CSV table of C-alpha atoms in Angstrom, one decimal:
chain,number,residue,atom,x,y,z
K,1,MET,CA,-60.8,24.0,100.5
K,2,THR,CA,-58.8,23.3,103.8
K,3,SER,CA,-55.9,20.9,103.7
K,4,LYS,CA,-55.9,18.3,106.5
K,5,LEU,CA,-53.4,15.8,107.8
K,6,TYR,CA,-54.7,12.9,109.9
K,7,GLY,CA,-58.1,14.7,110.2
K,8,LYS,CA,-56.5,17.9,111.6
K,9,ASP,CA,-56.4,21.2,110.0
K,10,LEU,CA,-52.9,22.1,108.9
K,11,LYS,CA,-53.4,25.8,109.8
K,12,GLU,CA,-53.1,24.8,113.5
K,13,TYR,CA,-49.5,24.1,113.0
K,14,ASP,CA,-48.7,27.5,111.4
K,15,GLU,CA,-47.8,29.1,114.8
K,16,PHE,CA,-45.5,26.3,115.9
K,17,ASP,CA,-41.7,26.9,115.9
K,18,ILE,CA,-40.0,24.2,113.7
K,19,ASP,CA,-36.7,24.5,115.6
K,20,ASP,CA,-38.5,23.9,118.9
K,21,LEU,CA,-40.2,20.8,117.6
K,22,LEU,CA,-36.9,19.4,116.3
K,23,ALA,CA,-35.2,20.0,119.6
K,24,LYS,CA,-37.8,17.9,121.4
K,25,LEU,CA,-37.2,14.8,119.1
K,26,SER,CA,-35.1,11.9,120.2
K,27,PRO,CA,-32.2,10.6,118.1
K,28,GLU,CA,-34.3,7.7,117.0
K,29,GLU,CA,-37.1,10.0,115.9
K,30,ILE,CA,-34.7,12.3,114.0
K,31,GLU,CA,-33.2,9.3,112.2
K,32,GLN,CA,-36.7,8.1,111.2
K,33,LEU,CA,-37.6,11.7,110.0
K,34,SER,CA,-34.4,11.9,108.0
K,35,ASN,CA,-35.3,8.7,106.2
K,36,GLU,CA,-38.6,10.2,105.1
K,37,VAL,CA,-37.0,13.3,103.7
K,38,ASP,CA,-36.7,13.6,99.9
K,39,PRO,CA,-33.1,12.9,99.0
K,40,ASP,CA,-33.2,15.2,96.0
K,41,ASP,CA,-34.0,18.2,98.2
K,42,SER,CA,-31.5,20.9,97.1
K,43,LEU,CA,-31.8,22.6,100.5
K,44,LEU,CA,-30.1,19.7,102.3
K,45,PRO,CA,-26.3,19.4,102.2
K,46,PRO,CA,-24.8,16.6,100.1
K,47,SER,CA,-23.7,14.7,103.3
K,48,GLN,CA,-27.3,14.3,104.4
K,49,ARG,CA,-28.7,13.6,100.9
K,50,CYS,CA,-26.2,10.7,100.4
K,51,LYS,CA,-25.5,9.5,103.9
K,52,ASP,CA,-24.5,6.0,104.6
K,53,GLN,CA,-27.4,3.9,105.8
K,54,THR,CA,-25.6,0.5,105.9
K,55,THR,CA,-26.1,-1.4,109.2
K,56,LYS,CA,-23.8,-4.3,108.3
K,57,THR,CA,-20.6,-4.5,110.3
K,58,PRO,CA,-17.3,-4.7,108.4
K,59,THR,CA,-15.8,-8.2,108.0
K,60,GLY,CA,-12.3,-7.0,108.5
K,61,PRO,CA,-9.4,-5.4,106.6
K,62,LEU,CA,-9.0,-6.1,102.8
K,63,ASN,CA,-7.0,-9.3,102.0
K,64,ARG,CA,-5.8,-8.8,98.4
K,65,LYS,CA,-4.5,-12.3,97.9
K,66,LYS,CA,-7.7,-13.9,99.2
K,67,LEU,CA,-9.7,-11.7,96.8
K,68,LEU,CA,-7.6,-12.6,93.8
K,69,ASP,CA,-7.9,-16.3,94.6
K,70,TYR,CA,-11.6,-16.0,94.8
K,71,LEU,CA,-11.9,-14.2,91.4
K,72,GLU,CA,-9.6,-16.8,89.8
K,73,ARG,CA,-11.6,-19.7,91.1
K,74,ARG,CA,-14.9,-18.0,90.2
K,75,ALA,CA,-13.6,-17.4,86.6
K,76,LYS,CA,-12.7,-21.1,86.2
K,77,GLU,CA,-16.0,-22.4,87.5
K,78,GLU,CA,-18.2,-20.2,85.2
K,79,GLU,CA,-19.0,-21.4,81.7
K,80,ASP,CA,-17.3,-19.6,78.8
K,81,TRP,CA,-19.3,-17.3,76.6
K,82,PRO,CA,-20.3,-18.8,73.2
K,83,GLU,CA,-18.0,-17.7,70.4
K,84,ASN,CA,-19.3,-16.3,67.2
K,85,LYS,CA,-18.9,-18.7,64.3
K,86,HIS,CA,-17.8,-17.5,60.9
K,87,TYR,CA,-20.3,-17.6,58.1
K,88,GLU,CA,-20.0,-20.5,55.7
K,89,PRO,CA,-22.0,-20.6,52.5
K,90,GLY,CA,-24.4,-23.5,52.4
K,91,VAL,CA,-24.1,-24.4,56.0
K,92,LYS,CA,-27.3,-24.2,58.0
K,93,ARG,CA,-27.3,-23.7,61.8
K,94,GLY,CA,-30.2,-24.3,63.9
K,95,LYS,CA,-33.7,-25.0,62.8
K,96,VAL,CA,-35.0,-24.0,59.4
K,97,TRP,CA,-38.2,-22.0,59.6
K,98,ILE,CA,-41.1,-23.4,57.7
K,99,GLN,CA,-44.3,-21.5,57.3
K,100,LYS,CA,-47.3,-23.3,58.5
K,101,GLU,CA,-50.1,-23.9,56.1
K,102,LYS,CA,-53.3,-22.1,57.2
K,103,GLN,CA,-56.3,-24.3,57.2
K,104,ARG,CA,-59.3,-22.9,55.6
K,105,THR,CA,-62.4,-22.6,57.8
K,106,LYS,CA,-66.0,-22.0,57.1
K,107,ASP,CA,-65.5,-18.3,58.0
K,108,ASP,CA,-62.9,-17.9,55.3
K,109,ASP,CA,-65.3,-19.2,52.7
K,110,ASP,CA,-67.9,-16.7,53.8
K,111,LEU,CA,-65.4,-13.9,53.2
K,112,GLU,CA,-65.2,-14.5,49.5
K,113,VAL,CA,-66.9,-11.9,47.4
K,114,GLU,CA,-68.9,-12.9,44.5
K,115,LEU,CA,-70.0,-10.3,41.9
K,116,ASP,CA,-73.4,-10.7,40.3
K,117,LEU,CA,-72.7,-9.0,37.0
K,118,ASP,CA,-75.1,-8.5,34.1
K,119,GLU,CA,-74.6,-11.0,31.2
K,120,ASN,CA,-73.4,-8.2,28.9
K,121,TYR,CA,-70.9,-7.0,31.4
K,122,GLU,CA,-69.6,-10.5,32.0
K,123,LYS,CA,-69.1,-11.1,28.3
K,124,ALA,CA,-67.3,-7.8,27.9
K,125,LEU,CA,-64.9,-8.5,30.8
K,126,ILE,CA,-64.1,-12.0,29.6
K,127,GLY,CA,-63.0,-10.7,26.2
K,128,ALA,CA,-61.3,-7.6,27.5
K,129,THR,CA,-57.6,-7.2,26.9
K,130,GLU,CA,-55.1,-6.4,29.6
K,131,ALA,CA,-54.8,-2.8,28.5
K,132,GLU,CA,-58.5,-2.4,28.6
K,133,LEU,CA,-58.6,-3.8,32.2
K,134,VAL,CA,-55.9,-1.3,33.1
K,135,ASP,CA,-58.1,1.6,31.8
K,136,LEU,CA,-61.1,0.2,33.7
K,137,ALA,CA,-59.1,0.0,36.9
K,138,ALA,CA,-58.2,3.7,36.5
K,139,ILE,CA,-61.8,4.6,35.9
K,140,LEU,CA,-62.9,2.8,39.1
K,141,GLY,CA,-60.2,4.5,41.1
K,142,LEU,CA,-58.1,1.4,41.8
K,143,HIS,CA,-54.8,3.4,41.9
K,144,SER,CA,-52.8,0.8,43.7
K,145,MET,CA,-53.1,-1.7,40.9
K,146,MET,CA,-51.2,0.4,38.3
K,147,ASN,CA,-48.3,2.7,38.1
K,148,GLN,CA,-48.4,6.5,37.4
K,149,ASP,CA,-47.8,6.1,33.7
K,150,GLN,CA,-50.8,3.8,33.3
K,151,TYR,CA,-53.0,5.9,35.5
K,152,TYR,CA,-52.3,9.2,33.7
K,153,ALA,CA,-52.6,7.6,30.3
K,154,SER,CA,-56.1,6.5,31.2
K,155,LEU,CA,-57.0,10.1,32.3
K,156,LEU,CA,-55.6,11.6,29.1
K,157,ASN,CA,-57.1,8.9,26.9
K,158,LYS,CA,-53.7,8.1,25.4
K,159,GLY,CA,-54.2,4.4,25.5
K,160,GLN,CA,-52.0,1.9,27.2
K,161,LYS,CA,-48.6,0.6,26.0
K,162,ILE,CA,-48.6,-2.8,24.4
K,163,GLY,CA,-48.0,-5.5,27.1
K,164,ASP,CA,-49.1,-3.3,30.0
K,165,LYS,CA,-50.2,-5.4,32.9
K,166,PHE,CA,-50.8,-5.2,36.6
K,167,GLU,CA,-47.2,-6.3,37.3
K,168,SER,CA,-46.1,-3.0,38.6
K,169,LEU,CA,-48.2,-3.1,41.8
K,170,VAL,CA,-45.4,-2.0,44.1
K,171,HIS,CA,-42.9,-0.6,41.6
K,172,ALA,CA,-42.6,3.1,40.9
K,173,THR,CA,-42.1,4.5,37.5
K,174,GLN,CA,-38.4,4.4,36.6
K,175,PRO,CA,-37.0,8.0,36.2
K,176,LYS,CA,-35.6,9.0,32.9
K,177,ALA,CA,-31.8,9.3,32.8
K,178,LEU,CA,-30.7,12.8,32.0
K,179,GLY,CA,-27.1,13.6,30.9
K,180,LEU,CA,-24.9,16.1,32.8
K,181,GLU,CA,-25.4,19.8,31.8
K,182,PRO,CA,-22.7,21.0,29.5
K,183,ASP,CA,-20.0,23.2,31.0
K,184,ASN,CA,-20.3,27.0,30.8
K,185,ASP,CA,-18.6,27.9,27.6
K,186,THR,CA,-18.7,31.7,28.1
K,187,ASP,CA,-15.5,33.4,26.9
K,188,VAL,CA,-14.3,35.2,30.1
K,189,ASP,CA,-11.7,37.4,28.3
K,190,LYS,CA,-14.2,38.5,25.5
K,191,THR,CA,-17.0,39.3,27.9
K,192,LEU,CA,-14.5,41.1,30.1
K,193,GLU,CA,-13.6,43.4,27.3
K,194,GLN,CA,-17.3,44.0,26.5
K,195,VAL,CA,-18.1,45.1,30.0
K,196,ALA,CA,-15.0,47.4,30.1
K,197,ASN,CA,-15.9,48.9,26.7
K,198,ASN,CA,-19.6,49.3,27.6
K,199,ASP,CA,-20.8,47.1,24.7
K,200,PRO,CA,-24.5,47.7,24.2
K,201,VAL,CA,-25.0,44.1,22.9
K,202,LEU,CA,-24.1,42.6,26.3
K,203,LYS,CA,-27.1,42.7,28.5
K,204,ILE,CA,-26.7,39.4,30.4
K,205,LEU,CA,-23.3,38.1,31.7
K,206,ASN,CA,-23.2,34.5,33.1
K,207,TRP,CA,-19.9,33.2,34.6
K,208,ASN,CA,-21.6,30.6,36.7
K,209,ASN,CA,-19.6,27.5,37.5
K,210,ILE,CA,-16.4,28.7,35.7
K,211,LYS,CA,-13.4,27.8,37.8
K,212,ASN,CA,-9.9,29.3,37.9
K,213,ILE,CA,-11.0,32.9,37.3
K,214,SER,CA,-8.1,35.0,38.5
K,215,ARG,CA,-8.5,37.7,41.2
K,216,GLU,CA,-7.2,40.2,38.6
K,217,LYS,CA,-10.0,39.4,36.1
K,218,PHE,CA,-12.7,39.8,38.8
K,219,GLN,CA,-11.2,43.2,39.7
K,220,ARG,CA,-11.2,44.3,36.0
K,221,LEU,CA,-14.8,43.2,35.7
K,222,PHE,CA,-16.0,45.1,38.7
K,223,LYS,CA,-14.0,48.3,37.7
K,224,GLY,CA,-15.7,48.1,34.3
K,225,LEU,CA,-19.1,47.8,36.0
K,226,LYS,CA,-18.6,51.2,37.5
K,227,THR,CA,-19.0,52.9,34.2
K,228,ASN,CA,-21.1,50.3,32.3
K,229,THR,CA,-24.6,51.5,31.5
K,230,ASN,CA,-25.9,48.4,29.5
K,231,LEU,CA,-25.4,45.3,31.6
K,232,GLU,CA,-28.5,44.3,33.4
K,233,VAL,CA,-27.9,40.7,34.7
K,234,LEU,CA,-24.7,39.5,36.3
K,235,SER,CA,-24.3,35.9,37.5
K,236,LEU,CA,-21.2,34.8,39.4
K,237,ALA,CA,-22.4,31.7,41.2
K,238,ASN,CA,-19.9,29.0,42.2
K,239,THR,CA,-16.9,30.9,40.8
K,240,GLU,CA,-14.7,30.8,44.1
K,241,LEU,CA,-15.3,34.5,44.6
K,242,THR,CA,-13.8,36.0,47.8
K,243,ASP,CA,-14.1,39.2,49.8
K,244,GLY,CA,-11.1,40.9,48.1
K,245,PRO,CA,-12.5,41.6,44.6
K,246,VAL,CA,-16.0,42.1,46.1
K,247,GLU,CA,-14.8,45.4,47.7
K,248,ILE,CA,-14.6,46.8,44.2
K,249,LEU,CA,-18.1,45.3,43.4
K,250,VAL,CA,-19.5,47.2,46.4
K,251,GLN,CA,-18.1,50.5,45.1
K,252,ALA,CA,-19.5,49.7,41.6
K,253,LEU,CA,-23.0,49.0,42.9
K,254,GLU,CA,-23.1,52.4,44.6
K,255,GLN,CA,-22.6,54.0,41.1
K,256,ASN,CA,-24.1,51.6,38.6
K,257,LYS,CA,-27.7,52.3,37.7
K,258,SER,CA,-28.4,49.8,34.9
K,259,LEU,CA,-27.8,46.5,36.8
K,260,LYS,CA,-31.1,44.8,37.8
K,261,SER,CA,-30.0,41.3,39.0
K,262,LEU,CA,-26.9,40.2,40.8
K,263,ASN,CA,-26.2,36.6,41.7
K,264,VAL,CA,-23.1,35.7,43.8
K,265,GLU,CA,-24.3,32.4,45.4
K,266,SER,CA,-22.1,29.4,46.4
K,267,ASN,CA,-18.9,31.4,47.0
K,268,TYR,CA,-16.7,32.3,49.9
K,269,LEU,CA,-18.2,35.7,51.0
K,270,THR,CA,-18.2,36.6,54.7
K,271,PRO,CA,-21.3,37.9,56.5
K,272,GLN,CA,-19.8,41.4,56.7
K,273,THR,CA,-19.3,41.4,52.9
K,274,ILE,CA,-22.9,40.3,52.3
K,275,ARG,CA,-24.1,43.2,54.5
K,276,ASN,CA,-22.0,45.6,52.5
K,277,LEU,CA,-23.5,44.4,49.3
K,278,VAL,CA,-27.0,45.0,50.6
K,279,LYS,CA,-26.0,48.5,51.9
K,280,ALA,CA,-24.4,49.3,48.5
K,281,LEU,CA,-27.9,49.0,46.8
K,282,LEU,CA,-29.3,52.0,48.7
K,283,PRO,CA,-27.7,55.0,46.9
K,284,THR,CA,-29.0,54.0,43.4
K,285,GLN,CA,-31.9,51.6,44.4
K,286,SER,CA,-31.9,50.1,40.9
K,287,VAL,CA,-31.2,46.4,41.6
K,288,LEU,CA,-34.4,44.4,41.7
K,289,GLU,CA,-32.9,41.0,42.7
K,290,LEU,CA,-30.0,40.0,44.8
K,291,ARG,CA,-28.9,36.4,45.6
K,292,THR,CA,-26.1,35.6,48.0
K,293,ALA,CA,-27.1,32.3,49.6
K,294,ASN,CA,-25.0,29.2,50.2
K,295,GLN,CA,-21.7,30.8,51.2
K,296,SER,CA,-18.8,28.9,52.8
K,297,PRO,CA,-19.5,30.6,56.2
K,298,GLN,CA,-23.2,29.7,56.2
K,299,VAL,CA,-24.1,31.3,59.5
K,300,LEU,CA,-24.5,35.1,59.3
K,301,GLY,CA,-25.1,35.7,63.0
K,302,ASN,CA,-27.9,37.6,64.8
K,303,LYS,CA,-26.3,41.0,64.6
K,304,ILE,CA,-25.6,40.8,60.8
K,305,GLU,CA,-29.1,39.4,60.1
K,306,MET,CA,-30.8,42.3,61.9
K,307,GLU,CA,-28.5,44.9,60.1
K,308,ILE,CA,-29.4,43.4,56.8
K,309,SER,CA,-33.1,43.4,57.6
K,310,LYS,CA,-32.9,47.1,58.5
K,311,LEU,CA,-31.1,47.9,55.3
K,312,VAL,CA,-33.7,46.0,53.2
K,313,GLU,CA,-36.4,48.1,54.9
K,314,LYS,CA,-34.8,51.2,53.5
K,315,ASN,CA,-34.8,49.8,49.9
K,316,ASP,CA,-38.0,50.6,48.0
K,317,THR,CA,-37.1,48.8,44.8
K,318,LEU,CA,-35.7,45.4,45.8
K,319,LEU,CA,-38.2,42.7,44.9
K,320,ARG,CA,-36.4,39.4,45.5
K,321,ILE,CA,-33.5,38.6,47.8
K,322,GLY,CA,-31.8,35.2,48.3
K,323,ILE,CA,-30.4,35.2,51.8
K,324,PHE,CA,-31.2,32.5,54.5
K,325,PHE,CA,-32.2,34.1,57.9
K,326,GLU,CA,-32.1,32.1,61.1
K,327,ILE,CA,-33.8,34.8,63.1
K,328,ALA,CA,-37.6,34.9,62.7
K,329,ASP,CA,-37.7,38.7,63.3
K,330,ALA,CA,-35.3,39.4,60.4
K,331,ARG,CA,-37.1,36.9,58.2
K,332,ILE,CA,-40.5,38.6,58.9
K,333,ARG,CA,-39.2,42.1,58.4
K,334,VAL,CA,-37.6,41.3,55.0
K,335,ALA,CA,-40.6,39.3,53.8
K,336,ALA,CA,-42.9,42.2,54.7
K,337,LYS,CA,-40.8,44.8,52.9
K,338,LEU,CA,-40.5,42.7,49.8
K,339,GLN,CA,-44.2,42.2,49.8
K,340,GLU,CA,-44.7,46.0,50.1
K,341,ASN,CA,-42.3,46.7,47.2
K,342,ASN,CA,-44.1,44.1,45.0
K,343,ASP,CA,-47.5,45.6,45.9
K,344,ALA,CA,-46.3,49.0,44.9
K,345,ILE,CA,-45.3,47.7,41.4
K,346,ARG,CA,-48.7,46.0,41.1
K,347,VAL,CA,-50.5,49.2,42.1
K,348,LYS,CA,-48.6,51.2,39.4
K,349,ARG,CA,-49.3,48.6,36.7
K,350,VAL,CA,-53.0,48.5,37.5
K,351,GLY,CA,-53.2,52.3,37.7
K,352,ALA,CA,-51.5,52.5,34.3
K,353,GLU,CA,-54.0,50.1,32.7
């Protein structure tokens, strides 16, 4: 397909020199051509893209006093803007809106639906109670005429509550009020001694949500974890844990072979510390679950996320990990490795059966 301009083939102009053509133009023709050029062309200098095209002659030098007098006179002549009035209860302003009554037409009468029911059905519906009508609406699938409790009661054949009506058309079921969960009553000092003494009774230790645990107690806990062979689950979520004591926890994870689950969520651990925790799981590869999400520095960074994903790929026992990855590559790598570890467990179980 050949492009044409005014009926002529544009290929004829390929051999012409643009500079020679521009040199032959008169000033009026150049001015006309410049007016037709795209002003947003980045190849043109700013002086040509934004040149002054005003043909009006100047009226003279600026007279400041004359300008101020004109502005003052113009301000006095213009009407003031309406001021907002303060709200006063009971005072009506403007016209009160009244809804117009819609006149019934013959077409509206034709839209009314009349049901031709059998005589037995008509007698049954006339004598039906409100609860029976609710059940019937559920059977017919009229979900918008009842709330969730009424609908599920009909499905489970539990019967409707006394006084149930179709009054809850647009109201949701009120949620049940639940009290606050009780505080964690775990004895910190007692469980600390149990971990240090390798008490075989203590299998699960939950310090979640316990505040004001000193740095020294965290250090004693993690030092005792190095030689403990009975503790399997350790939960330290929302305990204001910081990087300092966790350095001892990293050393303990490299030696401990009994711990299966570790939870340090909602604390103040840096991305480097989280990476060190994942790395500490490799020597023993005994931990099945690690949760470190919702730390105060929530963004791990691209470099740390990729390092964690590579460490997880070297772990053949980790089944669940609670870390939020922003990079899709790291997220996919970790998910694939965890799926592989879970499949390996399933294959062993099926083979044993």
